[in-house]
mmCIF file of C-alpha atoms and ligand atoms in Angstrom:
data_model
loop_
_atom_site.group_PDB
_atom_site.id
_atom_site.type_symbol
_atom_site.label_atom_id
_atom_site.label_comp_id
_atom_site.label_asym_id
_atom_site.label_seq_id
_atom_site.Cartn_x
_atom_site.Cartn_y
_atom_site.Cartn_z
ATOM 1 C CA MET P 1 -15.825 -144.751 65.873
ATOM 2 C CA LYS P 2 -16.046 -148.267 67.230
ATOM 3 C CA ARG P 3 -13.557 -149.845 69.569
ATOM 4 C CA ILE P 4 -13.023 -153.533 68.873
ATOM 5 C CA VAL P 5 -10.941 -156.475 70.080
ATOM 6 C CA ILE P 6 -9.715 -158.999 67.568
ATOM 7 C CA LYS P 7 -7.942 -162.105 68.731
ATOM 8 C CA PHE P 8 -5.830 -164.446 66.636
ATOM 9 C CA GLY P 9 -5.396 -168.065 67.707
ATOM 10 C CA GLY P 10 -2.190 -170.055 67.313
ATOM 11 C CA THR P 11 -3.012 -171.467 63.884
ATOM 12 C CA SER P 12 -3.879 -167.985 62.610
ATOM 13 C CA VAL P 13 -0.331 -166.860 63.379
ATOM 14 C CA GLY P 14 1.312 -170.257 62.889
ATOM 15 C CA SER P 15 3.824 -169.116 60.255
ATOM 16 C CA ILE P 16 5.287 -165.875 58.928
ATOM 17 C CA GLU P 17 2.904 -166.052 55.960
ATOM 18 C CA LYS P 18 -0.045 -166.402 58.297
ATOM 19 C CA ILE P 19 1.167 -163.519 60.451
ATOM 20 C CA ILE P 20 1.290 -161.329 57.346
ATOM 21 C CA ASN P 21 -2.238 -162.464 56.498
ATOM 22 C CA ALA P 22 -3.398 -161.596 60.026
ATOM 23 C CA ALA P 23 -1.780 -158.172 59.690
ATOM 24 C CA LYS P 24 -3.850 -157.614 56.542
ATOM 25 C CA ILE P 25 -7.032 -158.407 58.435
ATOM 26 C CA VAL P 26 -5.981 -155.933 61.135
ATOM 27 C CA LYS P 27 -5.342 -153.332 58.460
ATOM 28 C CA ARG P 28 -8.790 -153.852 56.960
ATOM 29 C CA ARG P 29 -10.544 -153.602 60.332
ATOM 30 C CA HIS P 30 -8.521 -150.486 61.122
ATOM 31 C CA GLU P 31 -9.378 -148.868 57.797
ATOM 32 C CA GLU P 32 -13.075 -149.482 58.487
ATOM 33 C CA GLY P 33 -12.600 -146.752 61.074
ATOM 34 C CA ASN P 34 -12.301 -148.896 64.209
ATOM 35 C CA GLU P 35 -10.037 -148.436 67.183
ATOM 36 C CA VAL P 36 -8.344 -151.805 67.151
ATOM 37 C CA ILE P 37 -6.891 -153.814 70.018
ATOM 38 C CA VAL P 38 -5.365 -157.087 68.849
ATOM 39 C CA VAL P 39 -4.797 -160.034 71.169
ATOM 40 C CA VAL P 40 -2.524 -162.769 70.011
ATOM 41 C CA SER P 41 -1.831 -166.349 70.976
ATOM 42 C CA ALA P 42 1.549 -168.065 70.525
ATOM 43 C CA MET P 43 2.394 -169.544 67.106
ATOM 44 C CA SER P 44 0.772 -172.995 66.983
ATOM 45 C CA GLY P 45 2.848 -175.690 68.661
ATOM 46 C CA THR P 46 5.041 -173.219 70.546
ATOM 47 C CA THR P 47 3.449 -173.551 73.969
ATOM 48 C CA ASN P 48 3.547 -177.356 73.752
ATOM 49 C CA ASP P 49 7.219 -177.251 72.767
ATOM 50 C CA LEU P 50 8.025 -175.044 75.733
ATOM 51 C CA ILE P 51 6.160 -177.313 78.137
ATOM 52 C CA ASN P 52 7.996 -180.342 76.740
ATOM 53 C CA LYS P 53 11.315 -178.642 77.376
ATOM 54 C CA SER P 54 10.384 -178.055 80.996
ATOM 55 C CA LYS P 55 9.394 -181.703 81.341
ATOM 56 C CA LYS P 56 12.845 -182.778 80.271
ATOM 57 C CA ILE P 57 14.147 -181.037 83.353
ATOM 58 C CA SER P 58 11.397 -182.221 85.642
ATOM 59 C CA GLU P 59 7.886 -183.620 85.358
ATOM 60 C CA ASP P 60 7.279 -181.441 88.362
ATOM 61 C CA PHE P 61 8.821 -178.244 86.968
ATOM 62 C CA SER P 62 8.274 -175.156 89.129
ATOM 63 C CA LYS P 63 4.917 -173.641 88.198
ATOM 64 C CA SER P 64 6.082 -170.052 88.524
ATOM 65 C CA GLU P 65 9.058 -170.697 86.236
ATOM 66 C CA LEU P 66 6.800 -172.562 83.831
ATOM 67 C CA ASP P 67 4.736 -169.380 83.550
ATOM 68 C CA VAL P 68 7.807 -167.344 82.630
ATOM 69 C CA LEU P 69 8.703 -169.980 80.059
ATOM 70 C CA MET P 70 5.238 -170.467 78.542
ATOM 71 C CA SER P 71 4.509 -166.757 78.274
ATOM 72 C CA SER P 72 7.514 -166.318 75.974
ATOM 73 C CA GLY P 73 5.525 -167.819 73.090
ATOM 74 C CA GLU P 74 3.218 -164.820 73.000
ATOM 75 C CA GLN P 75 6.156 -162.426 73.188
ATOM 76 C CA ILE P 76 7.338 -163.799 69.858
ATOM 77 C CA SER P 77 3.972 -163.696 68.105
ATOM 78 C CA SER P 78 2.977 -160.250 69.413
ATOM 79 C CA SER P 79 6.191 -158.629 68.257
ATOM 80 C CA LEU P 80 6.084 -160.330 64.851
ATOM 81 C CA LEU P 81 2.489 -159.287 64.307
ATOM 82 C CA ALA P 82 3.091 -155.710 65.446
ATOM 83 C CA GLY P 83 6.070 -155.565 63.075
ATOM 84 C CA ALA P 84 3.960 -156.933 60.217
ATOM 85 C CA ILE P 85 1.292 -154.286 60.829
ATOM 86 C CA ILE P 86 3.920 -151.532 60.880
ATOM 87 C CA LYS P 87 5.244 -152.884 57.591
ATOM 88 C CA LEU P 88 1.769 -152.324 56.090
ATOM 89 C CA GLY P 89 2.102 -148.651 56.943
ATOM 90 C CA ILE P 90 0.023 -148.593 60.122
ATOM 91 C CA LYS P 91 1.192 -147.379 63.488
ATOM 92 C CA ALA P 92 1.363 -150.341 65.859
ATOM 93 C CA ARG P 93 3.011 -151.466 69.065
ATOM 94 C CA SER P 94 3.130 -154.634 71.114
ATOM 95 C CA TRP P 95 2.433 -154.882 74.839
ATOM 96 C CA LEU P 96 3.314 -157.792 77.080
ATOM 97 C CA GLY P 97 1.016 -158.483 80.009
ATOM 98 C CA TRP P 98 3.331 -156.917 82.590
ATOM 99 C CA GLN P 99 3.819 -153.744 80.571
ATOM 100 C CA ILE P 100 0.130 -152.835 80.682
ATOM 101 C CA PRO P 101 -0.181 -154.300 83.374
ATOM 102 C CA ILE P 102 -2.740 -157.088 83.303
ATOM 103 C CA LEU P 103 -2.989 -157.873 87.006
ATOM 104 C CA THR P 104 -3.853 -161.427 87.968
ATOM 105 C CA ASN P 105 -4.117 -163.428 91.158
ATOM 106 C CA ASN P 106 -1.153 -165.617 92.058
ATOM 107 C CA ILE P 107 -2.401 -169.026 90.984
ATOM 108 C CA HIS P 108 0.313 -169.995 88.535
ATOM 109 C CA ALA P 109 -0.655 -171.687 85.268
ATOM 110 C CA SER P 110 -4.338 -170.938 85.785
ATOM 111 C CA SER P 111 -4.547 -167.351 86.959
ATOM 112 C CA GLN P 112 -7.548 -165.118 86.868
ATOM 113 C CA ILE P 113 -7.449 -161.535 85.669
ATOM 114 C CA MET P 114 -8.260 -159.040 88.408
ATOM 115 C CA GLN P 115 -7.625 -155.700 86.730
ATOM 116 C CA ILE P 116 -6.292 -154.223 83.506
ATOM 117 C CA LYS P 117 -4.897 -150.711 83.320
ATOM 118 C CA THR P 118 -6.229 -149.001 80.245
ATOM 119 C CA ASP P 119 -5.004 -145.385 79.941
ATOM 120 C CA GLU P 120 -1.793 -145.869 77.965
ATOM 121 C CA ILE P 121 -3.379 -148.133 75.382
ATOM 122 C CA VAL P 122 -6.534 -146.019 75.108
ATOM 123 C CA ASN P 123 -4.305 -143.076 74.409
ATOM 124 C CA PHE P 124 -2.409 -145.015 71.737
ATOM 125 C CA ILE P 125 -5.458 -146.361 69.884
ATOM 126 C CA SER P 126 -7.236 -143.011 70.005
ATOM 127 C CA ARG P 127 -4.295 -141.659 68.026
ATOM 128 C CA LYS P 128 -4.770 -144.246 65.293
ATOM 129 C CA GLY P 129 -2.354 -146.792 66.658
ATOM 130 C CA VAL P 130 -3.071 -150.508 66.717
ATOM 131 C CA ALA P 131 -2.278 -152.104 70.079
ATOM 132 C CA VAL P 132 -1.100 -155.696 69.899
ATOM 133 C CA ILE P 133 -1.374 -157.428 73.258
ATOM 134 C CA ALA P 134 0.300 -160.715 74.103
ATOM 135 C CA GLY P 135 -2.501 -163.023 75.237
ATOM 136 C CA PHE P 136 -2.376 -165.720 77.906
ATOM 137 C CA GLN P 137 -0.272 -163.747 80.383
ATOM 138 C CA GLY P 138 -0.371 -161.351 83.266
ATOM 139 C CA ILE P 139 1.517 -160.338 86.357
ATOM 140 C CA THR P 140 0.817 -160.626 90.077
ATOM 141 C CA GLU P 141 0.965 -157.802 92.594
ATOM 142 C CA LYS P 142 4.370 -159.179 93.537
ATOM 143 C CA ASN P 143 5.619 -158.849 89.954
ATOM 144 C CA ARG P 144 5.598 -162.526 89.106
ATOM 145 C CA ILE P 145 4.601 -163.567 85.588
ATOM 146 C CA THR P 146 1.433 -165.663 85.354
ATOM 147 C CA THR P 147 -0.526 -167.450 82.640
ATOM 148 C CA LEU P 148 -4.241 -168.037 82.353
ATOM 149 C CA GLY P 149 -4.511 -171.775 81.688
ATOM 150 C CA ARG P 150 -4.246 -173.540 78.327
ATOM 151 C CA GLY P 151 -6.170 -171.723 75.647
ATOM 152 C CA GLY P 152 -6.037 -168.659 77.888
ATOM 153 C CA SER P 153 -5.563 -166.067 75.187
ATOM 154 C CA ASP P 154 -9.327 -166.359 74.627
ATOM 155 C CA LEU P 155 -9.756 -165.195 78.197
ATOM 156 C CA SER P 156 -7.283 -162.353 77.612
ATOM 157 C CA ALA P 157 -9.371 -161.206 74.657
ATOM 158 C CA VAL P 158 -12.675 -161.271 76.498
ATOM 159 C CA ALA P 159 -11.237 -159.612 79.608
ATOM 160 C CA ILE P 160 -9.695 -156.892 77.451
ATOM 161 C CA ALA P 161 -13.072 -156.387 75.773
ATOM 162 C CA LYS P 162 -14.527 -155.962 79.244
ATOM 163 C CA PHE P 163 -11.974 -153.545 80.688
ATOM 164 C CA PHE P 164 -11.664 -151.460 77.525
ATOM 165 C CA GLN P 165 -15.444 -151.527 77.069
ATOM 166 C CA THR P 166 -15.177 -152.485 73.446
ATOM 167 C CA GLU P 167 -18.141 -152.918 71.202
ATOM 168 C CA SER P 168 -17.272 -156.468 70.214
ATOM 169 C CA CYS P 169 -14.778 -159.263 70.528
ATOM 170 C CA ASP P 170 -13.842 -161.252 67.427
ATOM 171 C CA ILE P 171 -12.050 -164.549 67.858
ATOM 172 C CA TYR P 172 -10.237 -165.389 64.629
ATOM 173 C CA THR P 173 -9.475 -169.075 64.320
ATOM 174 C CA ASP P 174 -8.862 -171.861 61.783
ATOM 175 C CA VAL P 175 -12.497 -172.980 61.502
ATOM 176 C CA ASP P 176 -15.575 -171.147 60.198
ATOM 177 C CA GLY P 177 -17.058 -170.876 63.663
ATOM 178 C CA VAL P 178 -18.546 -173.166 66.276
ATOM 179 C CA GLN P 179 -19.710 -176.422 64.675
ATOM 180 C CA THR P 180 -22.649 -178.646 65.636
ATOM 181 C CA THR P 181 -20.037 -181.315 66.307
ATOM 182 C CA ASP P 182 -16.393 -182.067 65.572
ATOM 183 C CA PRO P 183 -16.103 -182.143 61.757
ATOM 184 C CA SER P 184 -13.089 -184.433 61.982
ATOM 185 C CA ILE P 185 -15.296 -187.290 63.164
ATOM 186 C CA ASN P 186 -18.525 -186.308 61.444
ATOM 187 C CA GLU P 187 -18.451 -184.735 57.998
ATOM 188 C CA LYS P 188 -22.087 -183.681 58.477
ATOM 189 C CA ALA P 189 -21.081 -181.091 61.096
ATOM 190 C CA LYS P 190 -22.443 -177.634 60.340
ATOM 191 C CA LYS P 191 -21.574 -174.167 61.439
ATOM 192 C CA ILE P 192 -23.870 -172.741 64.121
ATOM 193 C CA ASP P 193 -24.914 -169.146 63.324
ATOM 194 C CA LYS P 194 -25.869 -168.120 66.833
ATOM 195 C CA ILE P 195 -25.398 -169.843 70.155
ATOM 196 C CA SER P 196 -26.227 -168.705 73.680
ATOM 197 C CA TYR P 197 -23.529 -168.166 76.312
ATOM 198 C CA GLU P 198 -24.958 -170.987 78.398
ATOM 199 C CA GLU P 199 -24.875 -173.437 75.518
ATOM 200 C CA MET P 200 -21.401 -172.357 74.509
ATOM 201 C CA LEU P 201 -20.198 -172.767 78.076
ATOM 202 C CA GLU P 202 -21.494 -176.345 78.124
ATOM 203 C CA MET P 203 -20.051 -177.034 74.663
ATOM 204 C CA SER P 204 -16.594 -175.781 75.577
ATOM 205 C CA SER P 205 -16.577 -177.469 78.973
ATOM 206 C CA LEU P 206 -17.691 -180.754 77.438
ATOM 207 C CA GLY P 207 -15.121 -181.025 74.692
ATOM 208 C CA ALA P 208 -15.606 -178.450 71.921
ATOM 209 C CA LYS P 209 -12.197 -176.865 71.589
ATOM 210 C CA VAL P 210 -12.991 -173.567 69.883
ATOM 211 C CA MET P 211 -13.057 -171.449 73.019
ATOM 212 C CA GLN P 212 -11.704 -171.695 76.545
ATOM 213 C CA PRO P 213 -14.554 -172.206 79.072
ATOM 214 C CA SER P 214 -13.449 -169.398 81.419
ATOM 215 C CA ALA P 215 -13.433 -167.019 78.467
ATOM 216 C CA VAL P 216 -17.033 -167.952 77.700
ATOM 217 C CA GLN P 217 -17.915 -167.517 81.348
ATOM 218 C CA THR P 218 -16.405 -164.038 81.439
ATOM 219 C CA ALA P 219 -18.231 -163.090 78.242
ATOM 220 C CA MET P 220 -21.495 -164.353 79.708
ATOM 221 C CA LYS P 221 -21.061 -162.503 82.988
ATOM 222 C CA ASN P 222 -20.340 -159.236 81.245
ATOM 223 C CA ASN P 223 -22.642 -159.664 78.293
ATOM 224 C CA ILE P 224 -19.863 -159.304 75.743
ATOM 225 C CA PRO P 225 -20.917 -160.385 72.260
ATOM 226 C CA VAL P 226 -18.295 -162.740 70.838
ATOM 227 C CA HIS P 227 -17.894 -163.597 67.176
ATOM 228 C CA VAL P 228 -15.922 -166.763 66.406
ATOM 229 C CA ARG P 229 -14.825 -166.662 62.763
ATOM 230 C CA SER P 230 -12.255 -167.879 60.289
ATOM 231 C CA THR P 231 -8.999 -166.074 59.596
ATOM 232 C CA PHE P 232 -8.930 -167.571 56.155
ATOM 233 C CA SER P 233 -12.291 -166.409 54.797
ATOM 234 C CA GLU P 234 -14.521 -163.409 55.238
ATOM 235 C CA LYS P 235 -17.582 -165.502 55.947
ATOM 236 C CA HIS P 236 -19.793 -164.784 58.910
ATOM 237 C CA GLY P 237 -18.872 -167.117 61.778
ATOM 238 C CA THR P 238 -20.732 -167.946 64.996
ATOM 239 C CA LYS P 239 -22.133 -165.233 67.243
ATOM 240 C CA ILE P 240 -22.176 -166.043 70.940
ATOM 241 C CA VAL P 241 -24.962 -163.976 72.438
ATOM 242 C CA SER P 242 -27.527 -164.005 75.199
ATOM 243 C CA GLU P 243 -30.405 -166.387 74.745
ATOM 244 C CA ASN P 244 -32.987 -163.662 74.161
ATOM 245 C CA ASP P 245 -31.151 -162.649 71.025
ATOM 246 C CA ILE P 246 -31.689 -166.011 69.368
ATOM 247 C CA GLU P 247 -34.826 -166.193 67.243
ATOM 248 C CA ASP P 248 -35.106 -169.713 65.953
ATOM 249 C CA LYS P 249 -34.001 -172.219 68.485
ATOM 250 C CA ASN P 250 -33.219 -175.853 67.846
ATOM 251 C CA ILE P 251 -33.919 -178.324 70.608
ATOM 252 C CA ILE P 252 -30.340 -179.527 70.367
ATOM 253 C CA THR P 253 -27.652 -177.098 69.295
ATOM 254 C CA GLY P 254 -24.556 -179.253 69.413
ATOM 255 C CA ILE P 255 -22.988 -182.579 70.285
ATOM 256 C CA THR P 256 -19.617 -182.892 71.962
ATOM 257 C CA TYR P 257 -17.411 -185.680 73.191
ATOM 258 C CA SER P 258 -14.396 -186.108 75.374
ATOM 259 C CA LYS P 259 -12.221 -189.192 75.319
ATOM 260 C CA LYS P 260 -9.841 -190.502 77.960
ATOM 261 C CA ASN P 261 -12.339 -190.811 80.759
ATOM 262 C CA ALA P 262 -12.008 -193.449 83.443
ATOM 263 C CA LYS P 263 -14.640 -194.976 85.686
ATOM 264 C CA VAL P 264 -14.130 -196.318 89.181
ATOM 265 C CA SER P 265 -16.676 -198.374 91.111
ATOM 266 C CA ILE P 266 -16.385 -198.974 94.821
ATOM 267 C CA VAL P 267 -18.479 -202.030 95.524
ATOM 268 C CA GLY P 268 -20.117 -202.817 98.839
ATOM 269 C CA VAL P 269 -19.571 -199.727 100.922
ATOM 270 C CA VAL P 270 -21.638 -199.415 104.067
ATOM 271 C CA ASP P 271 -24.722 -197.318 103.410
ATOM 272 C CA LYS P 272 -24.659 -194.678 106.126
ATOM 273 C CA PRO P 273 -24.381 -190.896 106.234
ATOM 274 C CA GLY P 274 -20.939 -189.565 105.476
ATOM 275 C CA VAL P 275 -19.668 -192.389 103.274
ATOM 276 C CA ALA P 276 -19.721 -190.435 100.044
ATOM 277 C CA ALA P 277 -17.977 -187.546 101.759
ATOM 278 C CA ASP P 278 -15.318 -189.926 103.090
ATOM 279 C CA VAL P 279 -14.772 -191.354 99.615
ATOM 280 C CA PHE P 280 -14.496 -188.076 97.767
ATOM 281 C CA GLU P 281 -12.781 -185.843 100.306
ATOM 282 C CA PRO P 282 -9.233 -187.221 99.919
ATOM 283 C CA ILE P 283 -9.645 -187.382 96.133
ATOM 284 C CA GLY P 284 -10.650 -183.730 95.998
ATOM 285 C CA GLU P 285 -7.828 -182.759 98.320
ATOM 286 C CA ASN P 286 -5.456 -184.210 95.750
ATOM 287 C CA ASN P 287 -6.879 -181.869 93.111
ATOM 288 C CA ILE P 288 -8.521 -184.648 91.157
ATOM 289 C CA ASN P 289 -11.747 -183.599 89.523
ATOM 290 C CA ILE P 290 -14.697 -185.932 89.898
ATOM 291 C CA ASP P 291 -17.089 -185.755 86.980
ATOM 292 C CA MET P 292 -20.108 -188.075 87.002
ATOM 293 C CA VAL P 293 -21.254 -189.836 90.163
ATOM 294 C CA ILE P 294 -23.748 -192.664 90.555
ATOM 295 C CA GLN P 295 -24.673 -194.310 93.822
ATOM 296 C CA ASN P 296 -26.919 -197.318 93.992
ATOM 297 C CA THR P 297 -28.215 -198.987 97.094
ATOM 298 C CA SER P 298 -28.320 -202.747 97.338
ATOM 299 C CA LEU P 299 -31.605 -204.492 97.957
ATOM 300 C CA ASP P 300 -30.998 -205.154 101.628
ATOM 301 C CA GLY P 301 -30.299 -201.459 102.158
ATOM 302 C CA LYS P 302 -27.040 -202.170 103.988
ATOM 303 C CA ASN P 303 -24.477 -201.750 101.268
ATOM 304 C CA ALA P 304 -24.135 -199.347 98.379
ATOM 305 C CA ASN P 305 -22.009 -199.120 95.273
ATOM 306 C CA ILE P 306 -20.453 -195.806 94.357
ATOM 307 C CA THR P 307 -19.358 -195.258 90.783
ATOM 308 C CA PHE P 308 -17.671 -192.129 89.512
ATOM 309 C CA THR P 309 -15.679 -190.873 86.568
ATOM 310 C CA ILE P 310 -12.395 -188.990 86.364
ATOM 311 C CA LYS P 311 -9.811 -188.224 83.715
ATOM 312 C CA GLN P 312 -7.827 -191.252 82.585
ATOM 313 C CA GLU P 313 -4.574 -189.617 83.694
ATOM 314 C CA ASP P 314 -5.861 -189.406 87.272
ATOM 315 C CA LEU P 315 -6.823 -193.080 87.524
ATOM 316 C CA LYS P 316 -3.649 -194.454 89.088
ATOM 317 C CA LYS P 317 -3.509 -191.829 91.778
ATOM 318 C CA THR P 318 -7.216 -192.173 92.523
ATOM 319 C CA LEU P 319 -6.948 -195.938 92.985
ATOM 320 C CA SER P 320 -4.072 -195.543 95.383
ATOM 321 C CA ILE P 321 -5.953 -192.906 97.381
ATOM 322 C CA ILE P 322 -8.914 -195.253 97.738
ATOM 323 C CA GLU P 323 -6.621 -198.099 98.761
ATOM 324 C CA LYS P 324 -5.028 -195.920 101.443
ATOM 325 C CA ASN P 325 -8.475 -194.917 102.633
ATOM 326 C CA LYS P 326 -9.596 -198.538 103.076
ATOM 327 C CA LYS P 327 -9.727 -198.388 106.876
ATOM 328 C CA LYS P 328 -12.099 -195.504 106.842
ATOM 329 C CA ILE P 329 -14.449 -196.470 104.026
ATOM 330 C CA ASP P 330 -14.660 -200.241 104.385
ATOM 331 C CA TYR P 331 -15.657 -201.667 100.996
ATOM 332 C CA LYS P 332 -15.683 -205.068 99.348
ATOM 333 C CA LYS P 333 -13.795 -204.298 96.153
ATOM 334 C CA VAL P 334 -12.911 -201.671 93.594
ATOM 335 C CA THR P 335 -13.278 -202.083 89.848
ATOM 336 C CA HIS P 336 -12.201 -199.697 87.123
ATOM 337 C CA ASP P 337 -12.299 -199.119 83.407
ATOM 338 C CA ASP P 338 -10.215 -196.562 81.583
ATOM 339 C CA LYS P 339 -11.167 -196.445 77.915
ATOM 340 C CA LEU P 340 -14.365 -194.477 78.089
ATOM 341 C CA ALA P 341 -15.803 -191.457 76.365
ATOM 342 C CA LYS P 342 -18.388 -188.950 77.419
ATOM 343 C CA ILE P 343 -20.866 -187.899 74.752
ATOM 344 C CA SER P 344 -23.054 -184.870 75.421
ATOM 345 C CA ILE P 345 -26.003 -183.304 73.687
ATOM 346 C CA ILE P 346 -26.493 -179.626 74.418
ATOM 347 C CA GLY P 347 -29.399 -177.316 73.767
ATOM 348 C CA ALA P 348 -31.332 -174.653 75.628
ATOM 349 C CA GLY P 349 -34.420 -175.882 73.758
ATOM 350 C CA MET P 350 -34.542 -179.089 75.785
ATOM 351 C CA ILE P 351 -35.909 -177.189 78.797
ATOM 352 C CA ALA P 352 -39.203 -176.802 77.004
ATOM 353 C CA SER P 353 -39.291 -180.090 75.111
ATOM 354 C CA PRO P 354 -39.893 -183.273 77.040
ATOM 355 C CA GLY P 355 -38.760 -186.536 75.516
ATOM 356 C CA VAL P 356 -35.216 -185.573 74.626
ATOM 357 C CA THR P 357 -33.755 -187.996 77.158
ATOM 358 C CA HIS P 358 -35.485 -191.099 75.887
ATOM 359 C CA LYS P 359 -34.894 -190.088 72.287
ATOM 360 C CA MET P 360 -31.181 -189.958 73.008
ATOM 361 C CA PHE P 361 -31.141 -193.299 74.806
ATOM 362 C CA ARG P 362 -33.272 -195.007 72.149
ATOM 363 C CA SER P 363 -31.069 -193.779 69.377
ATOM 364 C CA LEU P 364 -27.958 -195.150 71.126
ATOM 365 C CA ALA P 365 -29.711 -198.419 71.875
ATOM 366 C CA ASP P 366 -30.636 -198.834 68.210
ATOM 367 C CA GLU P 367 -26.912 -198.728 67.460
ATOM 368 C CA LYS P 368 -26.233 -201.258 70.250
ATOM 369 C CA ILE P 369 -24.284 -198.696 72.231
ATOM 370 C CA ASN P 370 -24.360 -199.428 75.930
ATOM 371 C CA ILE P 371 -24.690 -196.505 78.369
ATOM 372 C CA LEU P 372 -22.463 -196.808 81.440
ATOM 373 C CA ALA P 373 -23.353 -193.620 83.270
ATOM 374 C CA ILE P 374 -25.569 -190.607 82.757
ATOM 375 C CA SER P 375 -25.511 -187.033 83.987
ATOM 376 C CA THR P 376 -27.761 -184.143 83.142
ATOM 377 C CA SER P 377 -28.214 -180.431 83.646
ATOM 378 C CA GLU P 378 -31.023 -178.195 82.438
ATOM 379 C CA ILE P 379 -29.488 -177.845 79.009
ATOM 380 C CA LYS P 380 -27.358 -180.933 78.503
ATOM 381 C CA ILE P 381 -27.400 -184.703 78.778
ATOM 382 C CA SER P 382 -24.134 -186.615 78.963
ATOM 383 C CA VAL P 383 -23.613 -190.343 78.695
ATOM 384 C CA LEU P 384 -20.553 -192.439 79.270
ATOM 385 C CA ILE P 385 -19.821 -195.100 76.655
ATOM 386 C CA ARG P 386 -16.886 -197.172 75.446
ATOM 387 C CA GLU P 387 -14.347 -194.956 73.750
ATOM 388 C CA GLU P 388 -14.228 -196.896 70.482
ATOM 389 C CA LEU P 389 -17.936 -196.157 69.945
ATOM 390 C CA THR P 390 -17.459 -192.379 70.065
ATOM 391 C CA GLN P 391 -17.769 -191.698 66.361
ATOM 392 C CA LYS P 392 -20.752 -193.989 65.929
ATOM 393 C CA ALA P 393 -22.566 -192.331 68.844
ATOM 394 C CA VAL P 394 -21.840 -188.800 67.662
ATOM 395 C CA LYS P 395 -23.015 -189.567 64.113
ATOM 396 C CA THR P 396 -26.206 -191.241 65.313
ATOM 397 C CA LEU P 397 -27.146 -188.448 67.684
ATOM 398 C CA HIS P 398 -26.308 -185.773 65.133
ATOM 399 C CA ASN P 399 -28.784 -187.398 62.804
ATOM 400 C CA THR P 400 -31.443 -188.128 65.459
ATOM 401 C CA PHE P 401 -31.584 -184.512 66.571
ATOM 402 C CA GLY P 402 -31.894 -183.093 63.085
ATOM 403 C CA LEU P 403 -28.463 -181.543 62.813
ATOM 404 C CA ASN P 404 -27.421 -183.325 59.592
HETATM 405 N N1 LIG U 501 -0.528 -170.303 73.820
HETATM 406 C C1 LIG U 501 -1.401 -170.696 74.887
HETATM 407 C C2 LIG U 501 -1.759 -172.153 74.762
HETATM 408 O O1 LIG U 501 -1.357 -172.813 73.825
HETATM 409 C C3 LIG U 501 -2.609 -169.843 74.975
HETATM 410 C C4 LIG U 501 -3.547 -169.924 73.799
HETATM 411 O O2 LIG U 501 -3.194 -170.423 72.744
HETATM 412 O O3 LIG U 501 -4.680 -169.463 73.926
HETATM 413 O O4 LIG U 501 -2.454 -172.684 75.585
HETATM 414 MG MG1 MG U 502 -7.224 -171.460 71.420
#
């Protein structure tokens, strides 16, 4: 007998009809002889609606109360799904995070799971029951409700796979699997059959929305095989596995983009040790994430320009922090641009194939797309371009790297 986790995303339980469909999938997996633990996300749109309600009270709504509010979405979907499974003649029961409990740290709205108690649920599934667990939520040692960050029911599923030592973790969603790029901007996107944890981590961090990055990280750390697949067909989806388990590797596996990036350049800062630290320290202290950084020295070696990128929504605050910091960092001027996109090509195969970088740049140049900043890691290259050129860039690169 196999023990499995199956997770349904918001669109897979987005209506009563869809919940009944999900219950049928659970029934089938149960009848195959598996011990089934189901993890469920809130019905699509619910979490956003709840957040919007809180914003009407305050843009700065208490984070701990927001967690109580947001977690209610999964209470609805888990009970409806458990009820639908019972209706199909199978023993089932829902569990909220605190009832298990799923213990987290106390960082509200982006908690990490520390421990999951397993005995009660193990007992239930070993007696042919299906456990339906509300994703996205947990509880602190002090009995406060927490949530795991947007998209966090993926993390619930993977962590449950880890603590219950299940054989597999299936993520049921509204697409066939992980795609080579976003099909809504490139109709040539194709499903990827197998992808490594490392590649998937880059893909999800750089814009692919199928899986939450911390969920991928947890799967990678614990070597949990994940299968991303469609709720609406029985087709094989995408297996996320360790690199050694992938036979035929492409140089580039996928292309992602993220819009709403902003770029700030601080022109004419004095070139001496400690300047970059002085620039970035107060920005970091305000919880603003810096993404790409470029520093260039001027010809006389006295002044430097520091350019960096952040999320568009952080631009205003960042500019005011720099302004306030003027006494300490002494610069000539600050320029900024806020309609930029980051396009990334990802592939473990690039480690062993030189020439990927220039191929990418040449292909963008041929389309007259100007590159504003570049950053690389072993398995990805990202470029910053004007936002309106996103689709053109993605299509070109998809073709250049043989993904069409
Ligand atoms: N319902 C939560 C959200 O919308 C968690 C999830 O869907 O994974 O972020
Ligand atoms: Mg999701």
